[in-house]
mmCIF file of C-alpha atoms in Angstrom:
data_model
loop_
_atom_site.group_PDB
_atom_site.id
_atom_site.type_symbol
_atom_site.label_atom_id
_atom_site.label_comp_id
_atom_site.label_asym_id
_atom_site.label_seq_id
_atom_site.Cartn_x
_atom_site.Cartn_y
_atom_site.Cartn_z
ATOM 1 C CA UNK A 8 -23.928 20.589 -25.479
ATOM 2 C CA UNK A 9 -24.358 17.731 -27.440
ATOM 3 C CA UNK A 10 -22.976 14.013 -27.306
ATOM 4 C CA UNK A 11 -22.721 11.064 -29.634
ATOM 5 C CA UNK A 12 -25.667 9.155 -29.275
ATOM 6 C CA UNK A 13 -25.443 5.744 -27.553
ATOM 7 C CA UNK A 14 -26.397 3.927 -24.441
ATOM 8 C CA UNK A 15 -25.892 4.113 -21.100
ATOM 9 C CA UNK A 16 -22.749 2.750 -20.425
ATOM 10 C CA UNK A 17 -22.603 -0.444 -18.310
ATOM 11 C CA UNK A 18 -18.764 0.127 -17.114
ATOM 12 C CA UNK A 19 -20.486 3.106 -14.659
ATOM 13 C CA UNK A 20 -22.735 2.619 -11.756
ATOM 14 C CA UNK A 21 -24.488 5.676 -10.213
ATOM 15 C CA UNK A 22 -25.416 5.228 -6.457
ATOM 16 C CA UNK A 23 -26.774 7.302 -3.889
ATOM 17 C CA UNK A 24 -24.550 8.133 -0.500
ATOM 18 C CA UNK A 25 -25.522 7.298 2.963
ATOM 19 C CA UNK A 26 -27.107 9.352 5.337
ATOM 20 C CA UNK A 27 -23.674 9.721 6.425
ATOM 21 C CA UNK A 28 -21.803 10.626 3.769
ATOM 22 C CA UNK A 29 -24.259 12.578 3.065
ATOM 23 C CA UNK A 30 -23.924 14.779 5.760
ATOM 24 C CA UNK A 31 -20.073 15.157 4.777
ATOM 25 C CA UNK A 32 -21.256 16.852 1.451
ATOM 26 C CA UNK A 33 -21.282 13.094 -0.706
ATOM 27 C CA UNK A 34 -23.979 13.659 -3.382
ATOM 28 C CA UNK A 35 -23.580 11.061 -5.523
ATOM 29 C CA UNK A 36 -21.195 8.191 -6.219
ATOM 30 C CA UNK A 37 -20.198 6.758 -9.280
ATOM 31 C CA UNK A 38 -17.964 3.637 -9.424
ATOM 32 C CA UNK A 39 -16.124 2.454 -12.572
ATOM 33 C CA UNK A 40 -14.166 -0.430 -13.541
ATOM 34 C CA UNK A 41 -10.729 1.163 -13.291
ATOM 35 C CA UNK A 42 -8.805 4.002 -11.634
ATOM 36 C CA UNK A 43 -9.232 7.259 -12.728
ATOM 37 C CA UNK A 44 -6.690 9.446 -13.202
ATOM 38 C CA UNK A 45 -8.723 12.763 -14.441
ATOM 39 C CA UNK A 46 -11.544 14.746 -14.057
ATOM 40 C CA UNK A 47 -12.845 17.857 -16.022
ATOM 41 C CA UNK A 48 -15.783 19.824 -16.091
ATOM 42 C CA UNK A 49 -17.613 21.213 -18.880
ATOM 43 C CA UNK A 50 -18.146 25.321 -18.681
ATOM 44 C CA UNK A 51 -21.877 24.867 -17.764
ATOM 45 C CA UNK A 52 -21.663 22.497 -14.480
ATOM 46 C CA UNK A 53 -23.722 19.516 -15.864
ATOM 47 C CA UNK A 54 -21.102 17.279 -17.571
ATOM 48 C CA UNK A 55 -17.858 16.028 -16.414
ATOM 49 C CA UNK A 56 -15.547 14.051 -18.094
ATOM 50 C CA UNK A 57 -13.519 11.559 -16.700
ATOM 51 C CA UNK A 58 -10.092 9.555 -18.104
ATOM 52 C CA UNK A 59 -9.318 5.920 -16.837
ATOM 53 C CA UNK A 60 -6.049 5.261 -19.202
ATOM 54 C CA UNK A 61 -6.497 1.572 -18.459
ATOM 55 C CA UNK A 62 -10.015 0.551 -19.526
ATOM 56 C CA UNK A 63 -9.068 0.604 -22.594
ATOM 57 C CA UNK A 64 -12.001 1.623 -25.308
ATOM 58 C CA UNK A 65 -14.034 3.167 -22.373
ATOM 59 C CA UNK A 66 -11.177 5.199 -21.342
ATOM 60 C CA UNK A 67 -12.837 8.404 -21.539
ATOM 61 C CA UNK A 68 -16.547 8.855 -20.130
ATOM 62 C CA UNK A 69 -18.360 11.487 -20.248
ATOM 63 C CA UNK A 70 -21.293 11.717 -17.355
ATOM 64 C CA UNK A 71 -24.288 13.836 -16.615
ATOM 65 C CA UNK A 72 -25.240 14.840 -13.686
ATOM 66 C CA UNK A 73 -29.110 15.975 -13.985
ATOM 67 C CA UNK A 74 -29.853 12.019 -15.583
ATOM 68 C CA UNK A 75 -27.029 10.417 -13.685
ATOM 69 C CA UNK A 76 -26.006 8.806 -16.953
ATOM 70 C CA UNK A 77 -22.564 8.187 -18.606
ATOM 71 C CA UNK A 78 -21.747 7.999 -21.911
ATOM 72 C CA UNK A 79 -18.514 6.189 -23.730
ATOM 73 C CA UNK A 80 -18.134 9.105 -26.752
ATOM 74 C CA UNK A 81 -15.869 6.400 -28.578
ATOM 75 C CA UNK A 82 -16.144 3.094 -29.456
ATOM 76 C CA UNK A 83 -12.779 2.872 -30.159
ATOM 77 C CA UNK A 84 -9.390 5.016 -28.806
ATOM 78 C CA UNK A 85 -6.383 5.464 -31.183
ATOM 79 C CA UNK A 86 -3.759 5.241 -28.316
ATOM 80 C CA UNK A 87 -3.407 5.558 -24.444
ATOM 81 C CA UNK A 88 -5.395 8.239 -23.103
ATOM 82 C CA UNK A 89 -3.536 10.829 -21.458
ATOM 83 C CA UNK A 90 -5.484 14.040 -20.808
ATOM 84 C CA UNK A 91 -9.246 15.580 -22.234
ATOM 85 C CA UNK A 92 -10.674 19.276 -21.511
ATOM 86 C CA UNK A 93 -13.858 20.879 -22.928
ATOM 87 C CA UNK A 94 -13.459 24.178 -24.421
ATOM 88 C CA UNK A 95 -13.963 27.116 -22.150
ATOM 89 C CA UNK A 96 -16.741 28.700 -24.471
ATOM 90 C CA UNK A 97 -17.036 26.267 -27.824
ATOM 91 C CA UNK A 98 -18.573 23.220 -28.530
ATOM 92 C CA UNK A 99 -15.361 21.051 -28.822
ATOM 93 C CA UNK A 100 -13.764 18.498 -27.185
ATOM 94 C CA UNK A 101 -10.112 17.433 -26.872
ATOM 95 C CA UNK A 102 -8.403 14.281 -26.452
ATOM 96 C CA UNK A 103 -4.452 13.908 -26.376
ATOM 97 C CA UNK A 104 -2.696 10.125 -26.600
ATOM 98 C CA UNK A 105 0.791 10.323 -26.337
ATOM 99 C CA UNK A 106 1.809 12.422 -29.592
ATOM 100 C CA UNK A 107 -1.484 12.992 -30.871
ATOM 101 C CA UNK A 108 -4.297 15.952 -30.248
ATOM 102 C CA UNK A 109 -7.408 15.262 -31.641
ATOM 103 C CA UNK A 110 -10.128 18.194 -31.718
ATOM 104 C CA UNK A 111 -14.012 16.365 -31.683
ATOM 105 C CA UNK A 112 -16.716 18.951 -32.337
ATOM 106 C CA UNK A 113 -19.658 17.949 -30.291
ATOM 107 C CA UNK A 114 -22.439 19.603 -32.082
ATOM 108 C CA UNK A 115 -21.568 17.872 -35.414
ATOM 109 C CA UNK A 116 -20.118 14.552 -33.657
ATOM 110 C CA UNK A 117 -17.662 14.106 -35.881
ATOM 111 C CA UNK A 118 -13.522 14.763 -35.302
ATOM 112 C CA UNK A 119 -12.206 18.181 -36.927
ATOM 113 C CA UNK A 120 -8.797 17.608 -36.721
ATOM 114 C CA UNK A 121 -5.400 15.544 -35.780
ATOM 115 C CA UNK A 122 -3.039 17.709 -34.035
ATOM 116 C CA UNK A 123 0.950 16.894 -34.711
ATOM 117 C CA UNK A 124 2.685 17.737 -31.474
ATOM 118 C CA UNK A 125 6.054 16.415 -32.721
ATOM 119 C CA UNK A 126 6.599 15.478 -28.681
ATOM 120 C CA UNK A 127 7.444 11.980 -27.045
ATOM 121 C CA UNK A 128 4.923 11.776 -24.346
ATOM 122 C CA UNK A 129 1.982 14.741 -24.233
ATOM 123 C CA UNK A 130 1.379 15.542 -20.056
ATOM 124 C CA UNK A 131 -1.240 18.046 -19.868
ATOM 125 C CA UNK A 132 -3.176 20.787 -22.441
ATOM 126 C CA UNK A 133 -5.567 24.057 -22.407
ATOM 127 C CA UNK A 134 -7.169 25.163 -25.164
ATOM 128 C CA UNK A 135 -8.536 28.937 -24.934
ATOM 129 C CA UNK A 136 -10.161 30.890 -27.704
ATOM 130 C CA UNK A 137 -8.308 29.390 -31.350
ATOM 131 C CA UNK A 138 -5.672 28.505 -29.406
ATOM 132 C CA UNK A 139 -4.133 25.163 -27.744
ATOM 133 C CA UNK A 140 -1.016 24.657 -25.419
ATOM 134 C CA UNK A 141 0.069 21.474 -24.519
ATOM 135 C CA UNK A 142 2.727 20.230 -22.480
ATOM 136 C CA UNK A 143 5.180 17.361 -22.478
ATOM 137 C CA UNK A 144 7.302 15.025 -20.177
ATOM 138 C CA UNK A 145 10.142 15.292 -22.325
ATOM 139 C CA UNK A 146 10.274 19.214 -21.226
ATOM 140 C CA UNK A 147 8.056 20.562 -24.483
ATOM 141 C CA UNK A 148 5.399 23.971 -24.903
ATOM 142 C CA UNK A 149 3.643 23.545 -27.578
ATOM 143 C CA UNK A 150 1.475 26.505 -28.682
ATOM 144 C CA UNK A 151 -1.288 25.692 -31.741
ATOM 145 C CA UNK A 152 -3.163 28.809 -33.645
ATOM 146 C CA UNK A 153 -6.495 26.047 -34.126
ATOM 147 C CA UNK A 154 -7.648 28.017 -37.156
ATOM 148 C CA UNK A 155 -3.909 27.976 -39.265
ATOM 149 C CA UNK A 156 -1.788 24.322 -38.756
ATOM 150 C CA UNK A 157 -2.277 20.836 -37.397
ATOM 151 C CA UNK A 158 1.169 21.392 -36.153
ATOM 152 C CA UNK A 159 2.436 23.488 -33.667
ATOM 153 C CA UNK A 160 3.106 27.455 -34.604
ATOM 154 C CA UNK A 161 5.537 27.413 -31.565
ATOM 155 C CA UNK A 162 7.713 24.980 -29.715
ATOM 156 C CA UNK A 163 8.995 26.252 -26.212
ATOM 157 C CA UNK A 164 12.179 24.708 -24.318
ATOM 158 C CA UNK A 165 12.302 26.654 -21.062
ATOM 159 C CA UNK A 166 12.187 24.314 -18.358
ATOM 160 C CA UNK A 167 14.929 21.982 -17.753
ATOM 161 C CA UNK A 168 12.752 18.796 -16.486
ATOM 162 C CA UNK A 169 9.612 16.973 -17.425
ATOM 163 C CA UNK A 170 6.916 19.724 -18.252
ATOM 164 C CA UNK A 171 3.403 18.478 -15.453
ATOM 165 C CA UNK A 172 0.844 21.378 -16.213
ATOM 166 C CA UNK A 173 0.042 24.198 -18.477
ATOM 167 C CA UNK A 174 -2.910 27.111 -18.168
ATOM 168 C CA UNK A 175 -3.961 29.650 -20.115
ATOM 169 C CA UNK A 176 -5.217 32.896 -18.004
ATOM 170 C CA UNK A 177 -8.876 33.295 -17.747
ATOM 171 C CA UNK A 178 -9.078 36.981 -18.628
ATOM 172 C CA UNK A 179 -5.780 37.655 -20.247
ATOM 173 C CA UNK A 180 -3.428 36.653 -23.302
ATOM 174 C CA UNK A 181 -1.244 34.614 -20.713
ATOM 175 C CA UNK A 182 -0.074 31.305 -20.271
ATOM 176 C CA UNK A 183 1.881 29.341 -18.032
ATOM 177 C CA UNK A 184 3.573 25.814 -17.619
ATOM 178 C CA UNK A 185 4.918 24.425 -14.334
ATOM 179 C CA UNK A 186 7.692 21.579 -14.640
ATOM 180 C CA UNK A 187 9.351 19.287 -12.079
ATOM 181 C CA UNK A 188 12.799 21.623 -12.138
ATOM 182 C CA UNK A 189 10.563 23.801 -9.754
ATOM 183 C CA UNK A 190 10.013 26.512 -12.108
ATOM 184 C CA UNK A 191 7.073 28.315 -13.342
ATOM 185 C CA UNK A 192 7.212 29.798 -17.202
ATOM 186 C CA UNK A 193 4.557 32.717 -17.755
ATOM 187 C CA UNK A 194 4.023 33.779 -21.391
ATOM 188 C CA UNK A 195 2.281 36.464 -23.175
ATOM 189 C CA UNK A 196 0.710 35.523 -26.386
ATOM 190 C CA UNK A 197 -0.196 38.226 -28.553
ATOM 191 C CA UNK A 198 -3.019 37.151 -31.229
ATOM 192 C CA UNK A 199 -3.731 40.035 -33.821
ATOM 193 C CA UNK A 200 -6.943 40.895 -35.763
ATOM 194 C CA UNK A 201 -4.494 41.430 -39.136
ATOM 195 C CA UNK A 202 -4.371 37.835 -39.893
ATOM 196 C CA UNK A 203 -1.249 38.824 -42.218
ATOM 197 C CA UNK A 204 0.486 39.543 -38.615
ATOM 198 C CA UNK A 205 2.114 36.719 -36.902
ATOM 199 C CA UNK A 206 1.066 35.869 -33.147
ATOM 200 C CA UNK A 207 4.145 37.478 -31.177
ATOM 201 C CA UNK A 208 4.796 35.382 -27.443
ATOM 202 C CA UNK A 209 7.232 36.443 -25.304
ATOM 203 C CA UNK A 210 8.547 34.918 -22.043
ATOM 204 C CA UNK A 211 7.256 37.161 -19.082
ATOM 205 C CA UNK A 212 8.434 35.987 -15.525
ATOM 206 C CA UNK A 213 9.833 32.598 -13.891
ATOM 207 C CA UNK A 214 8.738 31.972 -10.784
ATOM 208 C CA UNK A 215 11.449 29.492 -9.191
ATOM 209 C CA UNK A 216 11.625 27.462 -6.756
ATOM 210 C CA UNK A 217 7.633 26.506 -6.483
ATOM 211 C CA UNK A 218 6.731 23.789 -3.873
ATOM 212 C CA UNK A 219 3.561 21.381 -3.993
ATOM 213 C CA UNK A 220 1.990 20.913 -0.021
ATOM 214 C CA UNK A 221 -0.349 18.340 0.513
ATOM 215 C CA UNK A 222 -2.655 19.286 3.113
ATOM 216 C CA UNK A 223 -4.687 16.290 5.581
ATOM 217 C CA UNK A 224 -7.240 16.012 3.081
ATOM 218 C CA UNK A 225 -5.309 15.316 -0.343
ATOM 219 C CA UNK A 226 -5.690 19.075 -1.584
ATOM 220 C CA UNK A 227 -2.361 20.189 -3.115
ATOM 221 C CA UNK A 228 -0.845 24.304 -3.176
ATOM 222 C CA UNK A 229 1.469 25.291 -4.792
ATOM 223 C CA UNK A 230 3.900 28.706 -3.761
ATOM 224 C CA UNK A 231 7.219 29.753 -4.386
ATOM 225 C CA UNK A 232 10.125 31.551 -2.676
ATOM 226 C CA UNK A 233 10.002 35.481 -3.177
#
C-alpha cells in the first residue's frame, strides 16, 4: 500500500498508555482534534483510517501503526465526509460526501473516478471485487458495476425507513442492507464472465424485526425474531 506523500500530520498525537491501561489491552493512543465518528482497517492490519466529519480538510486520516504516523491523504475535501473503506483486495480507496463516491487509487495517487449516486444523503458503502453498494438515509441501495458506469446499474427501494448499513458477503455473491424499519434485505448478485450478459440480483430473504443490544462495554448485536 501506498499513500500520497506528505508530512506527518500535526492534528494527531501518538502516545503511549500507562502501565495501567496497559494491562487492560491499551496499546497505543492517538488523540485528534475532533470526534471521530469512523474507523476502518486496511486488509493487511497496518493502516487504519479514520473519519472526523468536523475537522474539516483533515477529515479523513489515514494512520500507521508500525511508524505511529498519520497522514491527511487530502489537502482539500469536496463536501462533508460521511463514510471511507479500503478495498478488500485492491489498491483503492473510497470516500463518499453526501451524494458523491469518489474512487482514489493509492498506487497511482491520483482519483479514478466520481461516482453519481443520485441519493440525498449517502449512510454507509462496501465495495467488493468491481463492485460498490452504498446505502442512503433517504431509504436507497445503490449497486455500481466499477468497471461499466459512474452511476448506479441498480437502485433498490426495499426498506421503508432510513437505510444505516450495507455488506457484501465475504465468500459469496451476497449482499445485505439493514435499515431503521427493523428489517434486514439480503441480495444475490449474479456477475457473469459474458460481459454481453447483464448482472442479474434478486432479493433473497428479509429478516424482520432485528434488534441492536448494547452490552456494559459499548459493543452492539444485532438478532432478530425467528
Amino acid at each position: 500500500m501506498r499513500l500520497p506523500t506528505s508530512e506527518v500530520n500535526p492534528k494527531a498525537t501518538w502516545s503511549q498508555p500507562t502501565p495501567t491501561e496497559f494491562e487492560r489491552g491499551i496499546r497505543v493512543w492517538i488523540h485528534l482534534q475532533k470526534a471521530v465518528k469512523q474507523v476502518t482497517w486496511h486488509r493487511k492490519g497496518d493502516y487504519f483510517a479514520t473519519v472526523a466529519p468536523d475537522a474539516n480538510n483533515s477529515a479523513v486520516l489515514i494512520h500507521q501503526l508500525t511508524k505511529h504516523q498519520t497522514q491527511q491523504p487530502f489537502k482539500k475535501t469536496k463536501g462533508a465526509v460521511q463514510r471511507v473503506m479500503f478495498h478488500p483486495n485492491k489498491p483503492m480507496f473510497f470516500v463518499a460526501t453526501q451524494r458523491y463516491v469518489r474512487q482514489y487509487n493509492l498506487q497511482r495517487q491520483e482519483l479514478v473516478k466520481t461516482m453519481q449516486t443520485g441519493v440525498k444523503w449517502i449512510s454507509s458503502l462496501d465495495p467488493a471485487g468491481d463492485n460498490l453498494i452504498i446505502g442512503s438515509y433517504d431509504k436507497r441501495l445503490c449497486w455500481f458495476d466499477l468497471d461499466l458506469s459512474s452511476k448506479p446499474y441498480k437502485t433498490l427501494r426495499y426498506h421503508q425507513q432510513a437505510i444505516r448499513s450495507v455488506a457484501y458477503h465475504k465468500r459469496y455473491p451476497l449482499f445485505a442492507s439493514c435499515a431503521d424499519d427493523g428489517n434486514v434485505q439480503v441480495f444475490h448478485g449474479m456477475v457473469y464472465n459474458d460481459l454481453l450478459q447483464n448482472p442479474l440480483i434478486v432479493p433473497v430473504k428479509i429478516l424482520k424485526n432485528v434488534h441492536e443490544r448494547v452490552d456494559a462495554l459499548g459493543k452492539r448485536y444485532y438478532y432478530y425474531d425467528l
